[in-house]
GROMACS .gro file of C-alpha atoms in nm:
model
  337
    1MET     CA    1  20.575  15.626  11.032
    2ARG     CA    2  20.468  15.700  11.369
    3ILE     CA    3  20.109  15.598  11.526
    4GLY     CA    4  19.917  15.677  11.791
    5LEU     CA    5  19.646  15.437  11.873
    6ILE     CA    6  19.367  15.510  12.105
    7GLY     CA    7  19.224  15.189  12.314
    8ALA     CA    8  19.370  14.933  12.395
    9GLY     CA    9  19.071  14.677  12.428
   10ARG     CA   10  18.999  14.398  12.234
   11ILE     CA   11  19.022  14.560  11.887
   12GLY     CA   12  19.280  14.788  12.023
   13THR     CA   13  19.521  14.565  12.077
   14PHE     CA   14  19.435  14.309  11.804
   15HIS     CA   15  19.471  14.621  11.583
   16ALA     CA   16  19.850  14.725  11.799
   17THR     CA   17  19.989  14.380  11.732
   18THR     CA   18  19.905  14.369  11.326
   19LEU     CA   19  20.078  14.745  11.357
   20SER     CA   20  20.375  14.633  11.554
   21ARG     CA   21  20.440  14.378  11.325
   22HIS     CA   22  20.465  14.624  10.973
   23ARG     CA   23  20.784  14.752  10.851
   24GLU     CA   24  20.658  15.128  10.854
   25VAL     CA   25  20.541  15.073  11.213
   26GLY     CA   26  20.780  14.877  11.363
   27GLY     CA   27  20.861  15.010  11.727
   28SER     CA   28  20.718  15.331  11.654
   29LEU     CA   29  20.363  15.258  11.780
   30ILE     CA   30  20.270  15.463  12.075
   31VAL     CA   31  19.960  15.350  12.267
   32THR     CA   32  19.683  15.490  12.476
   33ASP     CA   33  19.323  15.389  12.718
   34ALA     CA   34  19.137  15.543  12.929
   35ASP     CA   35  19.316  15.186  13.184
   36THR     CA   36  19.677  15.308  13.183
   37ALA     CA   37  19.756  15.054  13.339
   38ARG     CA   38  19.619  14.852  13.034
   39ALA     CA   39  19.807  15.032  12.755
   40GLN     CA   40  20.170  14.972  12.966
   41GLU     CA   41  20.097  14.650  12.945
   42LEU     CA   42  20.020  14.632  12.617
   43ALA     CA   43  20.301  14.834  12.475
   44ASP     CA   44  20.554  14.624  12.655
   45ARG     CA   45  20.458  14.320  12.483
   46LEU     CA   46  20.439  14.510  12.188
   47GLY     CA   47  20.714  14.631  12.166
   48ALA     CA   48  20.570  15.029  12.146
   49THR     CA   49  20.541  15.312  12.371
   50ALA     CA   50  20.248  15.364  12.610
   51ALA     CA   51  20.155  15.731  12.641
   52PRO     CA   52  19.984  15.846  12.995
   53SER     CA   53  19.653  15.996  12.773
   54VAL     CA   54  19.489  16.092  12.483
   55ASP     CA   55  19.667  16.423  12.470
   56GLU     CA   56  20.062  16.296  12.363
   57ILE     CA   57  19.922  16.135  12.089
   58PHE     CA   58  19.873  16.478  11.968
   59THR     CA   59  20.188  16.681  12.094
   60TRP     CA   60  20.458  16.367  12.045
   61GLY     CA   61  20.515  16.452  11.670
   62VAL     CA   62  20.282  16.069  11.519
   63ASP     CA   63  20.242  16.068  11.132
   64ALA     CA   64  19.907  15.934  11.139
   65VAL     CA   65  19.564  15.783  11.490
   66VAL     CA   66  19.421  15.478  11.435
   67ILE     CA   67  19.088  15.502  11.691
   68THR     CA   68  19.025  15.208  11.843
   69ALA     CA   69  18.833  15.339  12.176
   70ALA     CA   70  18.496  15.356  12.291
   71THR     CA   71  18.278  15.433  12.041
   72SER     CA   72  18.159  15.772  12.233
   73ALA     CA   73  18.440  15.897  12.178
   74HIS     CA   74  18.517  15.811  11.816
   75ALA     CA   75  18.338  16.185  11.659
   76GLU     CA   76  18.515  16.383  11.910
   77LEU     CA   77  18.844  16.206  11.802
   78ILE     CA   78  18.829  16.251  11.459
   79GLY     CA   79  18.737  16.618  11.462
   80ARG     CA   80  19.058  16.672  11.687
   81ALA     CA   81  19.289  16.437  11.433
   82ALA     CA   82  19.080  16.678  11.153
   83ARG     CA   83  19.234  17.004  11.308
   84SER     CA   84  19.553  16.831  11.391
   85GLY     CA   85  19.600  16.765  11.075
   86LEU     CA   86  19.689  16.459  11.065
   87PRO     CA   87  19.539  16.077  10.908
   88VAL     CA   88  19.259  15.889  11.054
   89PHE     CA   89  19.165  15.523  11.078
   90CYS     CA   90  18.843  15.498  11.305
   91GLU     CA   91  18.689  15.199  11.402
   92LYS     CA   92  18.256  15.221  11.263
   93PRO     CA   93  18.081  15.401  11.373
   94ILE     CA   94  18.185  15.791  11.296
   95ALA     CA   95  17.909  15.858  11.544
   96LEU     CA   96  17.557  15.608  11.687
   97ASP     CA   97  17.374  15.893  11.496
   98LEU     CA   98  17.334  16.101  11.169
   99PRO     CA   99  17.414  16.448  11.425
  100GLY     CA  100  17.737  16.316  11.526
  101THR     CA  101  17.827  16.148  11.261
  102LEU     CA  102  17.797  16.438  10.989
  103ALA     CA  103  17.952  16.655  11.179
  104ALA     CA  104  18.245  16.463  11.215
  105LEU     CA  105  18.297  16.414  10.885
  106ALA     CA  106  18.261  16.893  10.856
  107GLU     CA  107  18.535  16.867  11.046
  108VAL     CA  108  18.731  16.638  10.857
  109ASP     CA  109  18.600  16.769  10.459
  110ALA     CA  110  18.712  17.177  10.680
  111ALA     CA  111  19.054  17.077  10.725
  112GLY     CA  112  19.124  16.866  10.479
  113THR     CA  113  19.276  16.535  10.613
  114VAL     CA  114  19.226  16.177  10.554
  115LEU     CA  115  19.010  15.979  10.723
  116GLN     CA  116  18.910  15.600  10.680
  117LEU     CA  117  18.640  15.343  10.843
  118GLY     CA  118  18.701  14.996  10.939
  119PHE     CA  119  18.527  14.795  10.722
  120GLN     CA  120  18.730  14.533  10.714
  121ARG     CA  121  18.477  14.295  10.482
  122ARG     CA  122  18.575  14.513  10.187
  123PHE     CA  123  19.010  14.357  10.206
  124ASP     CA  124  18.827  13.944  10.269
  125SER     CA  125  18.870  13.726   9.983
  126GLY     CA  126  18.551  13.591   9.979
  127TYR     CA  127  18.374  13.929   9.910
  128THR     CA  128  18.686  14.025   9.713
  129ALA     CA  129  18.523  13.834   9.443
  130ALA     CA  130  18.221  13.843   9.436
  131ARG     CA  131  18.255  14.208   9.382
  132GLU     CA  132  18.441  14.128   9.039
  133ALA     CA  133  18.196  13.849   8.964
  134VAL     CA  134  17.911  14.114   8.968
  135ARG     CA  135  18.088  14.369   8.812
  136SER     CA  136  18.247  14.123   8.504
  137GLY     CA  137  17.865  14.030   8.396
  138GLN     CA  138  17.902  13.676   8.519
  139LEU     CA  139  17.602  13.650   8.716
  140GLY     CA  140  17.378  13.821   8.425
  141ARG     CA  141  17.141  14.081   8.565
  142LEU     CA  142  17.120  14.032   8.925
  143HIS     CA  143  16.785  13.969   9.099
  144THR     CA  144  16.863  13.855   9.467
  145ILE     CA  145  17.056  13.951   9.719
  146ARG     CA  146  17.077  13.697  10.126
  147ALA     CA  147  17.307  13.849  10.341
  148MET     CA  148  17.367  13.743  10.683
  149THR     CA  149  17.539  13.762  11.011
  150SER     CA  150  17.486  13.533  11.314
  151ASP     CA  151  17.716  13.593  11.649
  152GLN     CA  152  17.758  13.289  11.798
  153SER     CA  153  17.664  13.461  12.091
  154PRO     CA  154  17.587  13.782  12.320
  155PRO     CA  155  17.767  14.111  12.374
  156PRO     CA  156  17.809  14.204  12.733
  157ALA     CA  157  17.501  14.381  12.911
  158GLY     CA  158  17.679  14.641  12.924
  159TYR     CA  159  17.725  14.722  12.556
  160LEU     CA  160  17.423  14.710  12.453
  161PRO     CA  161  17.308  15.051  12.553
  162LEU     CA  162  17.629  15.177  12.397
  163SER     CA  163  17.677  15.019  12.091
  164GLY     CA  164  17.327  15.182  11.866
  165GLY     CA  165  17.180  14.873  11.818
  166LEU     CA  166  17.151  14.581  11.643
  167TYR     CA  167  17.062  14.740  11.274
  168ARG     CA  168  17.358  14.979  11.374
  169ASP     CA  169  17.626  14.752  11.565
  170CYS     CA  170  17.585  14.480  11.285
  171LEU     CA  171  17.413  14.468  11.025
  172VAL     CA  172  17.593  14.797  10.876
  173HIS     CA  173  17.798  14.578  10.771
  174ASP     CA  174  17.604  14.395  10.570
  175PHE     CA  175  17.437  14.704  10.417
  176ASP     CA  176  17.798  14.837  10.373
  177MET     CA  177  17.852  14.553  10.153
  178ILE     CA  178  17.571  14.516   9.970
  179ARG     CA  179  17.643  14.862   9.769
  180TRP     CA  180  18.021  14.792   9.770
  181VAL     CA  181  17.950  14.469   9.606
  182THR     CA  182  17.693  14.582   9.320
  183GLY     CA  183  17.834  14.906   9.275
  184ARG     CA  184  17.390  14.974   9.356
  185GLU     CA  185  17.184  15.210   9.538
  186VAL     CA  186  16.966  15.085   9.850
  187VAL     CA  187  16.642  15.322   9.768
  188ASP     CA  188  16.407  15.211   9.989
  189VAL     CA  189  16.367  14.942  10.343
  190TYR     CA  190  16.094  14.743  10.584
  191ALA     CA  191  16.242  14.610  10.898
  192THR     CA  192  16.094  14.397  11.151
  193GLY     CA  193  16.300  14.297  11.552
  194SER     CA  194  16.265  14.012  11.782
  195ASP     CA  195  16.366  14.131  12.131
  196ALA     CA  196  16.225  13.765  12.233
  197GLY     CA  197  16.599  13.663  12.363
  198PRO     CA  198  16.685  13.679  12.741
  199ALA     CA  199  16.588  13.982  12.833
  200MET     CA  200  16.980  14.253  12.885
  201PHE     CA  201  16.794  14.323  12.489
  202ARG     CA  202  16.462  14.421  12.615
  203GLU     CA  203  16.571  14.644  12.903
  204ALA     CA  204  16.856  14.847  12.659
  205HIS     CA  205  16.515  14.818  12.384
  206ASP     CA  206  16.742  14.639  12.171
  207ILE     CA  207  16.663  14.357  11.983
  208ASP     CA  208  16.854  14.008  11.886
  209THR     CA  209  16.730  13.904  11.629
  210ALA     CA  210  16.637  14.147  11.330
  211ALA     CA  211  16.557  14.107  10.931
  212ALA     CA  212  16.501  14.391  10.615
  213VAL     CA  213  16.428  14.371  10.326
  214LEU     CA  214  16.615  14.618  10.074
  215THR     CA  215  16.475  14.709   9.749
  216LEU     CA  216  16.795  14.843   9.517
  217ASP     CA  217  16.726  15.164   9.270
  218ASP     CA  218  16.826  14.896   8.969
  219GLY     CA  219  16.510  14.689   9.103
  220THR     CA  220  16.779  14.379   9.269
  221LEU     CA  221  16.639  14.199   9.574
  222ALA     CA  222  16.793  14.176   9.888
  223THR     CA  223  16.742  14.018  10.232
  224VAL     CA  224  16.931  14.105  10.540
  225THR     CA  225  16.866  13.892  10.910
  226ALA     CA  226  17.086  13.940  11.211
  227THR     CA  227  17.066  13.725  11.511
  228ARG     CA  228  17.361  13.732  11.871
  229LEU     CA  229  17.235  13.361  11.936
  230ASN     CA  230  17.353  13.150  11.710
  231GLY     CA  231  17.532  12.902  11.915
  232ALA     CA  232  17.621  12.695  11.620
  233GLY     CA  233  17.898  12.924  11.522
  234TYR     CA  234  17.934  13.290  11.425
  235ASP     CA  235  17.788  13.281  11.058
  236VAL     CA  236  17.824  13.619  10.858
  237ARG     CA  237  17.737  13.494  10.469
  238MET     CA  238  17.607  13.608  10.144
  239GLU     CA  239  17.464  13.487   9.824
  240LEU     CA  240  17.327  13.661   9.533
  241SER     CA  241  17.144  13.532   9.265
  242GLY     CA  242  17.191  13.709   8.871
  243GLU     CA  243  16.967  13.588   8.529
  244LEU     CA  244  17.273  13.344   8.480
  245ASP     CA  245  17.526  13.221   8.784
  246GLN     CA  246  17.444  13.233   9.192
  247ILE     CA  247  17.771  13.272   9.416
  248GLY     CA  248  17.772  13.254   9.792
  249VAL     CA  249  18.030  13.398  10.062
  250GLY     CA  250  18.127  13.255  10.359
  251LEU     CA  251  18.073  12.923  10.262
  252ASP     CA  252  18.353  12.710  10.403
  253ASP     CA  253  18.395  12.364  10.583
  254ARG     CA  254  18.381  12.611  10.852
  255THR     CA  255  18.090  12.744  10.797
  256PRO     CA  256  17.886  12.647  11.137
  257ILE     CA  257  17.598  12.496  10.939
  258ALA     CA  258  17.457  12.118  10.907
  259SER     CA  259  17.278  11.941  10.613
  260THR     CA  260  17.028  11.741  10.594
  261GLU     CA  261  17.071  11.607  10.284
  262PRO     CA  262  17.177  11.272  10.258
  263ALA     CA  263  17.362  11.326  10.102
  264GLY     CA  264  17.525  11.725  10.248
  265PRO     CA  265  17.829  11.869  10.335
  266PRO     CA  266  17.893  11.753  10.742
  267ALA     CA  267  17.863  11.908  11.003
  268ALA     CA  268  18.196  12.181  11.039
  269ASP     CA  269  18.428  12.001  11.315
  270LYS     CA  270  18.581  12.383  11.462
  271PRO     CA  271  18.297  12.648  11.351
  272TRP     CA  272  18.392  12.963  11.341
  273THR     CA  273  18.318  13.122  11.691
  274GLY     CA  274  18.405  13.562  11.600
  275PHE     CA  275  18.458  13.840  11.372
  276LEU     CA  276  18.817  13.851  11.458
  277GLU     CA  277  18.873  13.515  11.403
  278ARG     CA  278  18.622  13.446  11.026
  279PHE     CA  279  18.770  13.833  10.947
  280GLY     CA  280  19.137  13.840  11.117
  281PRO     CA  281  19.373  13.871  10.759
  282ALA     CA  282  19.073  14.075  10.589
  283TYR     CA  283  19.135  14.347  10.934
  284GLU     CA  284  19.536  14.256  10.883
  285ALA     CA  285  19.476  14.404  10.555
  286GLU     CA  286  19.284  14.765  10.580
  287LEU     CA  287  19.514  14.839  10.829
  288ALA     CA  288  19.868  14.804  10.567
  289ALA     CA  289  19.600  15.011  10.288
  290PHE     CA  290  19.555  15.283  10.584
  291VAL     CA  291  20.003  15.272  10.582
  292ASP     CA  292  19.973  15.255  10.167
  293LEU     CA  293  19.694  15.557  10.219
  294VAL     CA  294  19.933  15.757  10.517
  295ARG     CA  295  20.221  15.732  10.319
  296GLY     CA  296  20.061  15.875   9.917
  297GLU     CA  297  20.085  15.548   9.753
  298ARG     CA  298  19.694  15.430   9.764
  299THR     CA  299  19.362  15.537   9.775
  300ASN     CA  300  19.141  15.568  10.058
  301PRO     CA  301  18.988  15.251  10.016
  302CYS     CA  302  18.669  15.327  10.221
  303ASP     CA  303  18.617  15.705  10.307
  304GLY     CA  304  18.396  15.860  10.632
  305ARG     CA  305  18.097  15.902  10.379
  306GLU     CA  306  18.112  15.509  10.201
  307ALA     CA  307  18.011  15.515  10.579
  308LEU     CA  308  17.800  15.752  10.622
  309HIS     CA  309  17.540  15.542  10.330
  310ALA     CA  310  17.623  15.234  10.559
  311LEU     CA  311  17.496  15.445  10.875
  312ARG     CA  312  17.176  15.595  10.689
  313ILE     CA  313  17.026  15.303  10.559
  314ALA     CA  314  17.096  15.100  10.920
  315GLU     CA  315  16.848  15.451  11.026
  316ALA     CA  316  16.637  15.405  10.754
  317CYS     CA  317  16.539  14.989  10.906
  318GLU     CA  318  16.545  15.130  11.334
  319LEU     CA  319  16.266  15.416  11.192
  320SER     CA  320  16.096  15.063  10.981
  321ARG     CA  321  16.066  14.880  11.248
  322HIS     CA  322  15.915  15.189  11.541
  323GLU     CA  323  15.682  15.296  11.293
  324ARG     CA  324  15.597  14.970  11.119
  325ARG     CA  325  15.600  15.060  10.761
  326PRO     CA  326  15.877  15.098  10.474
  327VAL     CA  327  16.114  15.398  10.440
  328ARG     CA  328  16.261  15.572  10.130
  329LEU     CA  329  16.611  15.636  10.193
  330ALA     CA  330  16.570  15.961  10.047
  331GLU     CA  331  16.345  16.063  10.341
  332ILE     CA  332  16.691  16.013  10.588
  333PRO     CA  333  16.935  16.318  10.581
  334GLY     CA  334  17.257  16.306  10.475
  335GLY     CA  335  17.230  16.138  10.151
  336ARG     CA  336  17.455  16.272   9.826
  337ASP     CA  337  17.354  16.602   9.667
   0.00000   0.00000   0.00000
C-alpha cells in the first residue's frame, strides 16, 4: 500500500516510523514537508521516498494520505484528499474553529471518502478496559467521572497562538474519552481557567490551567482539568465511579503522583514525560487500524463527526469561560440533526 504522509515534525516522524514498519506499507511510504531537507532526511532514514511538495502526494498515485502537518493546513488538505477520492488519516483537530471543521466534513461527505481522526486514546488499553467496564454494567449506575490531562512542561511560546487554546488542543482528548467510554452525550458545561503562570500564556490570550464541570444526558457529572505546568511529570487519568464499583485509568508505577499516607505507594522512579511516550502503543494501533480501514477490513474507529462532537464541547467550554456562565451544547452549531 502506497501512503503519502504530509508533515515531518515530531508526530509526523513518529507516524512515518510506524508506517515504515508496517507489513502493508514498508518501502512504499512517501513523505513531504514544508522543510524539504527535513523530509529528505526522514525518508533516507526510513527507506521511504521524499516528495518535493504536497502536490506530488496527489499526483504520484498514493492509496491514502496521512496528515500530520501544521494545524492550520489540516482542513485544506482534508478537502484536497477528499476531492482526489483518497482515504485520509488526520491528526486532530480538523480545524481550529467550527466553520472550518464543518466545511471540511462537508467536502468528505460530498466526495463519499473516508476520514479517520487521530484520537489515539481510543486505542489505549486502559481506556478500552474502562469502556468495557462501563458498558457491561460492572460499575452499576455511573454517577461521577474525574478526568485530567497535565503536561510536564509547556509547549514553545510560538506554538500557543496556533494551538487553539487549552480546551481545543488538550482537553479535547478528555472530552472525546468521556463520550467514547460512557456512550453518553454532554448537555451542558461550566468552565473556568487561569493564566497566572508564565507570561507567554497571557500574551497568546490562552490559559495554562483549566477546569470544567460537564453534565451528561443521563445526569452523570464529570469534572475535567488540565494544566501545562505539572512539574512532576505527564499525568493523564480518568476515574469512573458508580453505585457498585469505581475504577481508574492511568494508575501505574509511572504515574507522577506521590502519596502522603505512611503506607501509600511510593513516588514513581521514572514518571511519564510526554504523550508520545505514554501513548506510544496507542498511536501505533490507530495507524494499524487506518491501514485496515483503507483495505476494507474494518469500520472507521473515529470518523470526523466524532471529532466534531468533542470540538463542540471545547467550544462550549471556551464560551463558558469567557462569559462566566453555564453553556448548553445546544447553543453550539454542528449538533446532531
